[in-house]
Amino acid sequence: MDRNPSPPSSEAEEEEGDAVGNTVYSKHWLFSILTRLIEVISPEKTEPTGSPERNQTELDEEMENDICKVWDMSMDEDVALFLQEFNAPDIFMGVFAKSKCPRLTEICVGILGNMACFQDICMSISKDENLGQVLLQRLCDSDPPTLLETSRLLLTCLSQPEVANVWVERIRENPSVYDCVCFIMSSSTNVELLVKVGEVVDKLFDLDEELMLNWIKNSRCRSVGPSVDDSPEELPDFKIVPCILEAAKQVRSDNPEGLDVYMHILQLLTTVDEGIQAIVQAPDGGKETWSLLYDLVCHELCQPDDPPIIVQEQKTLLASILSVLSAMFASQTEQEYTKMRKNMPLIGSLIRILQYMEGCGKRSVDNSKASEEEETGRADTNEEDFHLKILKDICCELLSNMLQELTKENTLEGLHQGHLNEQTCSCAFQNLLPLYFASVESFLEVLREADQTLADNLEKQFPSLKVHT
């Protein structure tokens, strides 16, 4: 059976005035489903003989088919308003409290998620304190589909400015949300769920720095976790950074957008000192974070066999990753993993990104001249240029810091490996000057010891350097 069957044929045509709003759906049919839903969770529905446990945990095929039709129909605003009018959220609260059927819970949360897409209904759902608490408790569910729909619902509410602060405050006051989210990120292999939970965390951190700081500093005194019965189970003492890394590894190969989300979460952490410390003061001193990001930049993103335009597709992901690497490098220069003898490939990758950006820049200028009189698409072009500028700024900052740490031995190794040559050094100087003059000058002195001819050639290309040497 399909997950969400098509909505039923209209009965409204048979009974005048039975249509829901401007739809062809029947009020009577919808009301009958809500009534049956109440009956499903009523105590008297449990039969004295047979298999009551089966009745509790499984949904009969006809009921599942009908309630899935309601799920589909709830994407229509008129239907959503009808469900709201007939207190469907209260009925769903009864389902959450009494039903042992994961599929029924998933569908009811999914219907609420569709209803929350409409502003007035979202405000009503969000202001219901009891419903809000019950929905947050769904994050501790052991059923992945229910967790997915709960995350989708939360993201929908957090994305509406009128009610976002209500949910942020509610989540801040519920320590169990932190534990449940960390549990999902650290243990789930469901990529779709991990991406959606990541989007929730990303939105939360973006909306409220105080909540982010609380989660960074979190030291649990109690935990509530997924459980199949009424007694919560203890969870490990989660730390936010290892959980983010574990989720990023899971989504890495299957979902580039999901990887983008988790890298942006790490970037948000680096916007506060406590977040940087949480990354670099992990038990491994930040080595795992550095290794993952290093591997992404050097071996997966913006590779030599990629066309230069790839930097356009990967600009936000690269900006997040390089921002974290830059923060780590600046604060952990004494760590073994930041030593330059291990990081010449990273310098090569940074220069390649700048080279590709130069190619994109020339292409952008050509396109701009060709469409000078066309207004359509100009806003998108400006936004692309803005994101590329951010990427360039972050890339240049990290490159300048790394160049300052190079020794003669590192430079010789870079020349030998092909990461440094006249073309790459020229590109680096072109992008770093004049803002990072001191870094370029420092590197040139080291380069002169390693390859005098190359240093002389670069001085000829950039006369401003020769004046100061």
Tab-separated table of C-alpha atoms in Angstrom:
chain	number	residue	atom	x	y	z
A	1	MET	CA	0.000	0.000	0.000
A	2	ASP	CA	1.232	3.512	-0.803
A	3	ARG	CA	2.367	5.564	2.165
A	4	ASN	CA	-0.140	8.327	1.475
A	5	PRO	CA	-3.002	7.083	-0.749
A	6	SER	CA	-4.811	9.578	-2.957
A	7	PRO	CA	-7.662	11.477	-1.289
A	8	PRO	CA	-11.115	9.915	-1.665
A	9	SER	CA	-13.563	10.783	-4.397
A	10	SER	CA	-15.943	13.521	-3.406
A	11	GLU	CA	-19.121	12.655	-1.593
A	12	ALA	CA	-19.944	16.337	-1.552
A	13	GLU	CA	-21.538	16.096	-4.964
A	14	GLU	CA	-24.163	13.744	-3.530
A	15	GLU	CA	-25.165	16.027	-0.672
A	16	GLU	CA	-25.547	19.740	-1.209
A	17	GLY	CA	-23.608	21.869	1.242
A	18	ASP	CA	-21.419	18.987	2.348
A	19	ALA	CA	-18.227	20.258	0.677
A	20	VAL	CA	-15.333	21.467	2.816
A	21	GLY	CA	-14.786	25.088	1.776
A	22	ASN	CA	-14.040	25.308	-1.917
A	23	THR	CA	-12.855	21.712	-2.104
A	24	VAL	CA	-14.666	18.625	-3.336
A	25	TYR	CA	-14.068	16.826	-0.046
A	26	SER	CA	-16.961	15.746	2.145
A	27	LYS	CA	-17.456	17.193	5.625
A	28	HIS	CA	-19.446	14.126	6.592
A	29	TRP	CA	-16.682	11.765	5.512
A	30	LEU	CA	-14.020	13.727	7.367
A	31	PHE	CA	-16.138	13.922	10.489
A	32	SER	CA	-16.723	10.179	10.363
A	33	ILE	CA	-12.962	9.568	10.269
A	34	LEU	CA	-12.399	11.823	13.281
A	35	THR	CA	-15.163	9.944	15.099
A	36	ARG	CA	-13.588	6.598	14.257
A	37	LEU	CA	-10.249	7.940	15.429
A	38	ILE	CA	-11.762	8.725	18.828
A	39	GLU	CA	-13.186	5.197	18.952
A	40	VAL	CA	-9.813	3.667	18.148
A	41	ILE	CA	-8.259	5.155	21.296
A	42	SER	CA	-11.306	4.666	23.543
A	43	PRO	CA	-10.806	2.133	26.374
A	44	GLU	CA	-13.929	0.204	25.399
A	45	LYS	CA	-12.336	-0.608	22.051
A	46	THR	CA	-9.966	-3.063	23.734
A	47	GLU	CA	-11.598	-6.449	23.362
A	48	PRO	CA	-11.670	-8.787	26.356
A	49	THR	CA	-10.648	-11.734	24.210
A	50	GLY	CA	-8.274	-12.198	21.319
A	51	SER	CA	-5.124	-10.150	21.084
A	52	PRO	CA	-5.623	-6.752	22.715
A	53	GLU	CA	-1.910	-5.967	22.406
A	54	ARG	CA	-2.139	-6.507	18.653
A	55	ASN	CA	-5.141	-4.178	18.526
A	56	GLN	CA	-3.132	-1.544	20.344
A	57	THR	CA	0.050	-1.677	18.291
A	58	GLU	CA	-1.347	-2.227	14.805
A	59	LEU	CA	-3.790	-0.233	12.705
A	60	ASP	CA	-6.294	-2.126	10.585
A	61	GLU	CA	-5.817	-1.624	6.874
A	62	GLU	CA	-9.088	0.220	6.230
A	63	MET	CA	-8.494	2.722	9.039
A	64	GLU	CA	-4.902	3.282	7.971
A	65	ASN	CA	-6.020	3.871	4.393
A	66	ASP	CA	-8.659	6.407	5.465
A	67	ILE	CA	-6.501	8.305	7.932
A	68	CYS	CA	-3.729	8.509	5.299
A	69	LYS	CA	-6.280	10.106	2.969
A	70	VAL	CA	-6.905	12.723	5.646
A	71	TRP	CA	-3.132	13.204	5.859
A	72	ASP	CA	-3.021	14.024	2.158
A	73	MET	CA	-6.143	16.190	2.307
A	74	SER	CA	-4.778	18.235	5.219
A	75	MET	CA	-2.376	19.946	2.805
A	76	ASP	CA	-5.430	21.903	1.609
A	77	GLU	CA	-6.060	24.982	3.747
A	78	ASP	CA	-9.852	24.535	3.769
A	79	VAL	CA	-9.465	20.977	5.036
A	80	ALA	CA	-6.890	22.072	7.608
A	81	LEU	CA	-9.271	24.750	8.881
A	82	PHE	CA	-12.111	22.206	9.058
A	83	LEU	CA	-9.927	19.864	11.121
A	84	GLN	CA	-9.001	22.750	13.392
A	85	GLU	CA	-12.657	23.709	13.814
A	86	PHE	CA	-13.567	20.197	14.878
A	87	ASN	CA	-10.747	20.029	17.437
A	88	ALA	CA	-8.582	17.542	15.553
A	89	PRO	CA	-5.467	18.647	17.533
A	90	ASP	CA	-7.205	17.631	20.777
A	91	ILE	CA	-8.123	14.280	19.267
A	92	PHE	CA	-4.510	13.798	18.222
A	93	MET	CA	-3.396	14.590	21.765
A	94	GLY	CA	-5.596	11.706	22.873
A	95	VAL	CA	-3.873	9.499	20.314
A	96	PHE	CA	-0.442	10.482	21.623
A	97	ALA	CA	-1.505	9.797	25.201
A	98	LYS	CA	-3.316	6.489	24.685
A	99	SER	CA	-2.311	4.830	21.445
A	100	LYS	CA	0.417	2.200	21.350
A	101	CYS	CA	0.363	2.166	17.545
A	102	PRO	CA	3.460	3.872	16.061
A	103	ARG	CA	1.885	4.166	12.614
A	104	LEU	CA	-1.159	5.988	13.983
A	105	THR	CA	1.038	8.355	15.972
A	106	GLU	CA	3.171	9.077	12.910
A	107	ILE	CA	0.134	9.890	10.763
A	108	CYS	CA	-1.423	12.175	13.381
A	109	VAL	CA	1.825	14.112	13.826
A	110	GLY	CA	2.082	14.308	10.029
A	111	ILE	CA	-1.416	15.773	9.752
A	112	LEU	CA	-0.550	18.371	12.394
A	113	GLY	CA	2.595	19.169	10.407
A	114	ASN	CA	0.511	19.861	7.309
A	115	MET	CA	-1.938	21.974	9.291
A	116	ALA	CA	0.918	24.002	10.786
A	117	CYS	CA	1.906	25.169	7.310
A	118	PHE	CA	-0.963	27.670	7.561
A	119	GLN	CA	-0.167	30.675	9.735
A	120	ASP	CA	-3.357	30.975	11.817
A	121	ILE	CA	-3.457	27.266	12.562
A	122	CYS	CA	0.257	27.263	13.381
A	123	MET	CA	-0.301	30.049	15.892
A	124	SER	CA	-3.155	28.127	17.499
A	125	ILE	CA	-1.121	24.905	17.732
A	126	SER	CA	1.919	26.758	19.042
A	127	LYS	CA	0.066	28.620	21.778
A	128	ASP	CA	-1.475	25.413	23.147
A	129	GLU	CA	0.985	24.701	25.963
A	130	ASN	CA	-0.227	21.146	26.584
A	131	LEU	CA	-0.036	20.227	22.909
A	132	GLY	CA	3.397	21.860	22.672
A	133	GLN	CA	4.739	19.788	25.558
A	134	VAL	CA	3.249	16.588	24.159
A	135	LEU	CA	4.791	17.229	20.756
A	136	LEU	CA	8.235	17.793	22.255
A	137	GLN	CA	7.861	14.478	24.049
A	138	ARG	CA	7.470	12.848	20.617
A	139	LEU	CA	11.174	13.569	20.086
A	140	CYS	CA	11.817	10.835	22.629
A	141	ASP	CA	9.848	8.316	20.572
A	142	SER	CA	11.571	5.148	19.401
A	143	ASP	CA	9.825	5.139	16.011
A	144	PRO	CA	11.906	6.816	13.230
A	145	PRO	CA	8.900	7.786	11.039
A	146	THR	CA	7.270	9.505	14.031
A	147	LEU	CA	10.530	11.283	14.815
A	148	LEU	CA	10.734	12.449	11.207
A	149	GLU	CA	7.210	13.898	11.227
A	150	THR	CA	7.790	15.507	14.632
A	151	SER	CA	10.969	17.169	13.363
A	152	ARG	CA	9.168	18.351	10.261
A	153	LEU	CA	6.408	19.877	12.398
A	154	LEU	CA	8.917	21.636	14.676
A	155	LEU	CA	10.837	23.018	11.717
A	156	THR	CA	7.600	24.343	10.197
A	157	CYS	CA	6.755	26.163	13.436
A	158	LEU	CA	10.289	27.479	13.942
A	159	SER	CA	10.205	28.867	10.416
A	160	GLN	CA	7.212	31.081	11.182
A	161	PRO	CA	8.443	34.307	12.853
A	162	GLU	CA	5.154	34.846	14.704
A	163	VAL	CA	5.575	31.696	16.807
A	164	ALA	CA	9.269	30.783	16.563
A	165	ASN	CA	10.107	32.391	19.909
A	166	VAL	CA	7.357	30.357	21.624
A	167	TRP	CA	9.020	27.126	20.521
A	168	VAL	CA	12.532	28.325	21.289
A	169	GLU	CA	11.500	29.168	24.844
A	170	ARG	CA	9.630	25.876	25.201
A	171	ILE	CA	12.640	23.894	23.998
A	172	ARG	CA	14.997	25.866	26.220
A	173	GLU	CA	12.880	24.907	29.225
A	174	ASN	CA	12.868	21.204	28.282
A	175	PRO	CA	16.326	19.650	28.892
A	176	SER	CA	15.104	16.324	27.514
A	177	VAL	CA	14.971	17.839	24.010
A	178	TYR	CA	18.751	18.211	24.034
A	179	ASP	CA	19.229	14.585	25.041
A	180	CYS	CA	16.751	13.225	22.526
A	181	VAL	CA	18.183	15.278	19.658
A	182	CYS	CA	21.732	14.201	20.550
A	183	PHE	CA	20.593	10.589	20.784
A	184	ILE	CA	19.134	10.771	17.273
A	185	MET	CA	22.207	12.474	15.803
A	186	SER	CA	24.626	10.056	17.416
A	187	SER	CA	22.790	6.781	16.831
A	188	SER	CA	20.380	6.994	13.886
A	189	THR	CA	21.259	5.643	10.443
A	190	ASN	CA	18.100	7.104	8.886
A	191	VAL	CA	19.512	9.816	6.607
A	192	GLU	CA	16.170	11.536	6.027
A	193	LEU	CA	15.589	11.794	9.771
A	194	LEU	CA	19.133	13.025	10.428
A	195	VAL	CA	18.775	15.774	7.824
A	196	LYS	CA	15.474	16.993	9.259
A	197	VAL	CA	16.750	16.934	12.859
A	198	GLY	CA	19.843	18.792	11.671
A	199	GLU	CA	17.634	21.448	10.093
A	200	VAL	CA	15.806	21.854	13.414
A	201	VAL	CA	19.074	22.279	15.341
A	202	ASP	CA	20.441	24.664	12.697
A	203	LYS	CA	17.286	26.779	12.905
A	204	LEU	CA	17.331	26.793	16.713
A	205	PHE	CA	20.963	27.910	16.893
A	206	ASP	CA	20.368	30.549	14.241
A	207	LEU	CA	17.345	31.915	16.107
A	208	ASP	CA	18.695	31.944	19.630
A	209	GLU	CA	22.319	32.226	20.731
A	210	GLU	CA	21.370	31.681	24.372
A	211	LEU	CA	19.887	28.283	23.578
A	212	MET	CA	23.002	27.395	21.567
A	213	LEU	CA	25.204	28.370	24.515
A	214	ASN	CA	23.059	26.256	26.834
A	215	TRP	CA	23.461	23.253	24.588
A	216	ILE	CA	27.210	23.816	24.266
A	217	LYS	CA	27.603	23.971	28.046
A	218	ASN	CA	24.979	21.314	28.734
A	219	SER	CA	25.786	19.104	31.696
A	220	ARG	CA	22.847	16.858	32.289
A	221	CYS	CA	21.423	16.184	35.698
A	222	ARG	CA	18.714	13.995	34.187
A	223	SER	CA	17.925	12.446	30.841
A	224	VAL	CA	14.888	11.138	29.090
A	225	GLY	CA	15.361	8.878	26.119
A	226	PRO	CA	13.500	6.669	23.651
A	227	SER	CA	11.610	3.908	25.357
A	228	VAL	CA	9.093	1.286	24.365
A	229	ASP	CA	7.304	1.470	27.703
A	230	ASP	CA	6.332	4.236	30.088
A	231	SER	CA	9.668	4.366	31.890
A	232	PRO	CA	12.317	6.577	30.279
A	233	GLU	CA	15.739	5.079	29.819
A	234	GLU	CA	19.028	6.692	30.772
A	235	LEU	CA	21.114	8.091	27.942
A	236	PRO	CA	24.867	8.639	27.745
A	237	ASP	CA	26.278	11.998	28.803
A	238	PHE	CA	26.048	13.572	25.362
A	239	LYS	CA	28.282	16.359	24.116
A	240	ILE	CA	26.996	18.348	21.180
A	241	VAL	CA	30.080	18.303	18.912
A	242	PRO	CA	30.627	14.500	18.731
A	243	CYS	CA	26.902	14.054	18.025
A	244	ILE	CA	27.029	16.570	15.150
A	245	LEU	CA	30.093	14.838	13.708
A	246	GLU	CA	28.475	11.415	13.865
A	247	ALA	CA	25.399	12.666	12.032
A	248	ALA	CA	27.564	14.433	9.441
A	249	LYS	CA	29.399	11.187	8.727
A	250	GLN	CA	26.095	9.384	8.203
A	251	VAL	CA	24.688	11.923	5.730
A	252	ARG	CA	28.027	12.652	4.054
A	253	SER	CA	27.767	10.344	1.052
A	254	ASP	CA	23.987	10.132	0.670
A	255	ASN	CA	22.800	13.695	1.125
A	256	PRO	CA	24.953	16.727	0.206
A	257	GLU	CA	22.238	19.097	1.441
A	258	GLY	CA	22.276	17.346	4.804
A	259	LEU	CA	26.043	17.656	5.018
A	260	ASP	CA	25.644	21.370	4.292
A	261	VAL	CA	23.239	21.636	7.236
A	262	TYR	CA	25.595	19.959	9.711
A	263	MET	CA	28.592	21.970	8.544
A	264	HIS	CA	26.567	25.141	9.058
A	265	ILE	CA	25.737	24.011	12.597
A	266	LEU	CA	29.466	23.677	13.284
A	267	GLN	CA	30.024	27.114	11.771
A	268	LEU	CA	27.374	28.599	14.063
A	269	LEU	CA	29.206	27.064	17.040
A	270	THR	CA	32.370	28.940	16.047
A	271	THR	CA	30.548	32.284	16.284
A	272	VAL	CA	30.959	32.125	20.077
A	273	ASP	CA	34.135	31.388	22.063
A	274	GLU	CA	32.385	28.637	23.979
A	275	GLY	CA	31.573	26.882	20.723
A	276	ILE	CA	35.163	26.983	19.475
A	277	GLN	CA	36.307	25.622	22.819
A	278	ALA	CA	33.722	22.837	22.631
A	279	ILE	CA	35.256	21.808	19.297
A	280	VAL	CA	38.943	22.042	20.193
A	281	GLN	CA	38.659	20.798	23.776
A	282	ALA	CA	36.960	17.534	22.883
A	283	PRO	CA	38.679	14.419	24.311
A	284	ASP	CA	40.667	14.116	21.074
A	285	GLY	CA	41.518	17.816	21.068
A	286	GLY	CA	39.450	18.440	17.962
A	287	LYS	CA	41.355	15.944	15.818
A	288	GLU	CA	38.217	14.165	14.609
A	289	THR	CA	36.594	17.432	13.531
A	290	TRP	CA	39.739	18.594	11.737
A	291	SER	CA	40.190	15.219	10.016
A	292	LEU	CA	36.620	15.159	8.698
A	293	LEU	CA	36.721	18.717	7.379
A	294	TYR	CA	40.244	18.301	5.979
A	295	ASP	CA	39.146	15.160	4.124
A	296	LEU	CA	36.104	16.909	2.667
A	297	VAL	CA	38.119	19.858	1.350
A	298	CYS	CA	41.129	17.912	0.118
A	299	HIS	CA	39.485	14.788	-1.272
A	300	GLU	CA	35.825	15.475	-2.069
A	301	LEU	CA	34.998	19.106	-2.732
A	302	CYS	CA	36.280	21.302	-5.561
A	303	GLN	CA	38.673	18.676	-6.923
A	304	PRO	CA	41.214	19.129	-9.771
A	305	ASP	CA	39.063	17.165	-12.208
A	306	ASP	CA	35.957	19.251	-11.433
A	307	PRO	CA	34.947	22.155	-13.679
A	308	PRO	CA	35.524	25.576	-12.032
A	309	ILE	CA	31.758	26.162	-11.879
A	310	ILE	CA	31.620	23.523	-9.126
A	311	VAL	CA	32.597	26.237	-6.659
A	312	GLN	CA	29.213	27.866	-7.318
A	313	GLU	CA	27.380	24.684	-6.308
A	314	GLN	CA	29.520	24.114	-3.221
A	315	LYS	CA	30.004	27.709	-2.056
A	316	THR	CA	27.880	27.577	1.111
A	317	LEU	CA	29.229	24.178	2.141
A	318	LEU	CA	32.823	25.261	1.520
A	319	ALA	CA	32.286	28.526	3.401
A	320	SER	CA	31.023	26.669	6.468
A	321	ILE	CA	33.841	24.118	6.429
A	322	LEU	CA	36.614	26.665	5.885
A	323	SER	CA	35.168	28.909	8.571
A	324	VAL	CA	35.420	26.084	11.116
A	325	LEU	CA	38.922	25.108	9.961
A	326	SER	CA	40.005	28.755	10.221
A	327	ALA	CA	38.677	29.067	13.772
A	328	MET	CA	40.355	25.814	14.778
A	329	PHE	CA	43.672	26.720	13.173
A	330	ALA	CA	43.747	30.104	14.883
A	331	SER	CA	43.083	28.616	18.306
A	332	GLN	CA	44.978	25.319	18.070
A	333	THR	CA	48.298	26.050	16.365
A	334	GLU	CA	50.061	23.901	18.955
A	335	GLN	CA	48.042	20.794	18.060
A	336	GLU	CA	49.751	18.117	16.009
A	337	TYR	CA	46.974	17.988	13.415
A	338	THR	CA	47.489	21.662	12.506
A	339	LYS	CA	51.205	21.257	11.809
A	340	MET	CA	52.059	22.413	8.312
A	341	ARG	CA	53.924	19.267	7.283
A	342	LYS	CA	50.549	17.525	7.279
A	343	ASN	CA	48.573	20.354	5.730
A	344	MET	CA	50.273	21.251	2.456
A	345	PRO	CA	47.400	19.539	0.533
A	346	LEU	CA	44.987	21.870	2.351
A	347	ILE	CA	46.945	24.921	1.183
A	348	GLY	CA	46.811	23.521	-2.338
A	349	SER	CA	43.042	23.069	-2.047
A	350	LEU	CA	42.548	26.630	-0.770
A	351	ILE	CA	44.457	28.035	-3.718
A	352	ARG	CA	42.483	25.851	-6.124
A	353	ILE	CA	39.236	27.205	-4.677
A	354	LEU	CA	40.489	30.744	-5.305
A	355	GLN	CA	41.502	29.803	-8.861
A	356	TYR	CA	38.046	28.354	-9.546
A	357	MET	CA	36.438	31.464	-8.087
A	358	GLU	CA	38.455	33.628	-10.472
A	359	GLY	CA	37.072	31.532	-13.323
A	360	CYS	CA	33.536	31.973	-12.011
A	361	GLY	CA	34.125	35.694	-11.617
A	362	LYS	CA	35.144	36.104	-15.263
A	363	ARG	CA	32.121	34.066	-16.326
A	364	SER	CA	29.882	36.253	-14.157
A	365	VAL	CA	31.247	39.434	-15.773
A	366	ASP	CA	30.687	38.013	-19.257
A	367	ASN	CA	27.113	37.035	-18.366
A	368	SER	CA	26.480	40.462	-16.868
A	369	LYS	CA	27.596	42.208	-20.064
A	370	ALA	CA	25.491	39.874	-22.172
A	371	SER	CA	22.354	40.594	-20.145
A	372	GLU	CA	22.943	44.220	-19.232
A	373	GLU	CA	19.435	45.218	-20.191
A	374	GLU	CA	17.733	42.225	-18.618
A	375	GLU	CA	16.351	42.631	-15.103
A	376	THR	CA	15.271	39.012	-14.711
A	377	GLY	CA	17.745	36.977	-12.679
A	378	ARG	CA	19.790	39.979	-11.528
A	379	ALA	CA	18.868	39.481	-7.866
A	380	ASP	CA	19.946	35.844	-8.021
A	381	THR	CA	23.254	36.872	-9.588
A	382	ASN	CA	23.860	39.420	-6.838
A	383	GLU	CA	23.141	36.808	-4.184
A	384	GLU	CA	25.561	34.378	-5.827
A	385	ASP	CA	28.240	37.078	-5.919
A	386	PHE	CA	27.600	37.805	-2.232
A	387	HIS	CA	28.050	34.169	-1.215
A	388	LEU	CA	31.163	33.853	-3.343
A	389	LYS	CA	32.599	36.962	-1.679
A	390	ILE	CA	31.983	35.416	1.734
A	391	LEU	CA	33.705	32.225	0.604
A	392	LYS	CA	36.660	34.192	-0.754
A	393	ASP	CA	37.050	36.183	2.477
A	394	ILE	CA	37.031	33.028	4.612
A	395	CYS	CA	39.385	31.216	2.234
A	396	CYS	CA	41.868	34.093	2.182
A	397	GLU	CA	41.894	34.428	5.962
A	398	LEU	CA	42.697	30.744	6.472
A	399	LEU	CA	45.281	30.705	3.665
A	400	SER	CA	47.078	33.770	5.039
A	401	ASN	CA	47.278	32.238	8.510
A	402	MET	CA	48.628	28.977	7.139
A	403	LEU	CA	51.207	30.653	4.913
A	404	GLN	CA	52.605	32.477	7.935
A	405	GLU	CA	53.326	29.145	9.608
A	406	LEU	CA	55.297	27.658	6.698
A	407	THR	CA	58.950	26.760	7.177
A	408	LYS	CA	61.574	26.197	4.493
A	409	GLU	CA	61.071	22.430	4.860
A	410	ASN	CA	57.278	22.737	4.502
A	411	THR	CA	57.691	24.942	1.453
A	412	LEU	CA	60.126	22.528	-0.208
A	413	GLU	CA	57.639	19.742	0.413
A	414	GLY	CA	54.837	21.829	-1.087
A	415	LEU	CA	56.954	22.542	-4.167
A	416	HIS	CA	57.832	18.882	-4.510
A	417	GLN	CA	54.202	17.763	-4.179
A	418	GLY	CA	52.995	20.353	-6.693
A	419	HIS	CA	50.823	22.299	-4.269
A	420	LEU	CA	53.114	25.308	-4.692
A	421	ASN	CA	54.369	26.598	-8.049
A	422	GLU	CA	54.471	29.920	-9.851
A	423	GLN	CA	50.846	29.691	-10.967
A	424	THR	CA	49.416	28.781	-7.549
A	425	CYS	CA	51.582	31.278	-5.681
A	426	SER	CA	50.616	34.013	-8.122
A	427	CYS	CA	46.938	33.233	-7.561
A	428	ALA	CA	47.441	33.292	-3.797
A	429	PHE	CA	49.256	36.649	-3.904
A	430	GLN	CA	46.671	38.134	-6.245
A	431	ASN	CA	43.882	37.326	-3.788
A	432	LEU	CA	45.719	38.041	-0.541
A	433	LEU	CA	47.184	41.421	-1.460
A	434	PRO	CA	46.973	44.062	-0.167
A	435	LEU	CA	44.897	43.011	2.868
A	436	TYR	CA	47.230	40.234	3.970
A	437	PHE	CA	50.471	41.916	2.960
A	438	ALA	CA	52.342	40.777	6.096
A	439	SER	CA	51.477	37.120	5.483
A	440	VAL	CA	52.536	37.270	1.843
A	441	GLU	CA	55.784	39.046	2.742
A	442	SER	CA	56.536	36.439	5.427
A	443	PHE	CA	55.877	33.580	3.043
A	444	LEU	CA	57.996	35.171	0.305
A	445	GLU	CA	60.996	35.294	2.631
A	446	VAL	CA	60.644	31.578	3.333
A	447	LEU	CA	60.084	30.869	-0.358
A	448	ARG	CA	63.312	32.717	-1.215
A	449	GLU	CA	65.199	30.200	0.924
A	450	ALA	CA	63.484	27.279	-0.784
A	451	ASP	CA	63.412	28.524	-4.402
A	452	GLN	CA	65.148	31.837	-5.145
A	453	THR	CA	64.134	31.834	-8.818
A	454	LEU	CA	60.430	31.411	-8.033
A	455	ALA	CA	60.622	34.155	-5.410
A	456	ASP	CA	62.278	36.518	-7.902
A	457	ASN	CA	59.612	35.807	-10.525
A	458	LEU	CA	56.846	36.542	-8.056
A	459	GLU	CA	58.490	39.804	-7.017
A	460	LYS	CA	58.493	40.875	-10.664
A	461	GLN	CA	54.737	40.123	-10.892
A	462	PHE	CA	54.003	42.001	-7.658
A	463	PRO	CA	56.301	45.070	-7.522
A	464	SER	CA	54.827	46.242	-4.221
A	465	LEU	CA	56.575	43.291	-2.531
A	466	LYS	CA	59.980	44.168	-3.962
A	467	VAL	CA	59.830	47.663	-2.547
A	468	HIS	CA	59.565	46.225	0.971
A	469	THR	CA	62.248	43.538	0.640
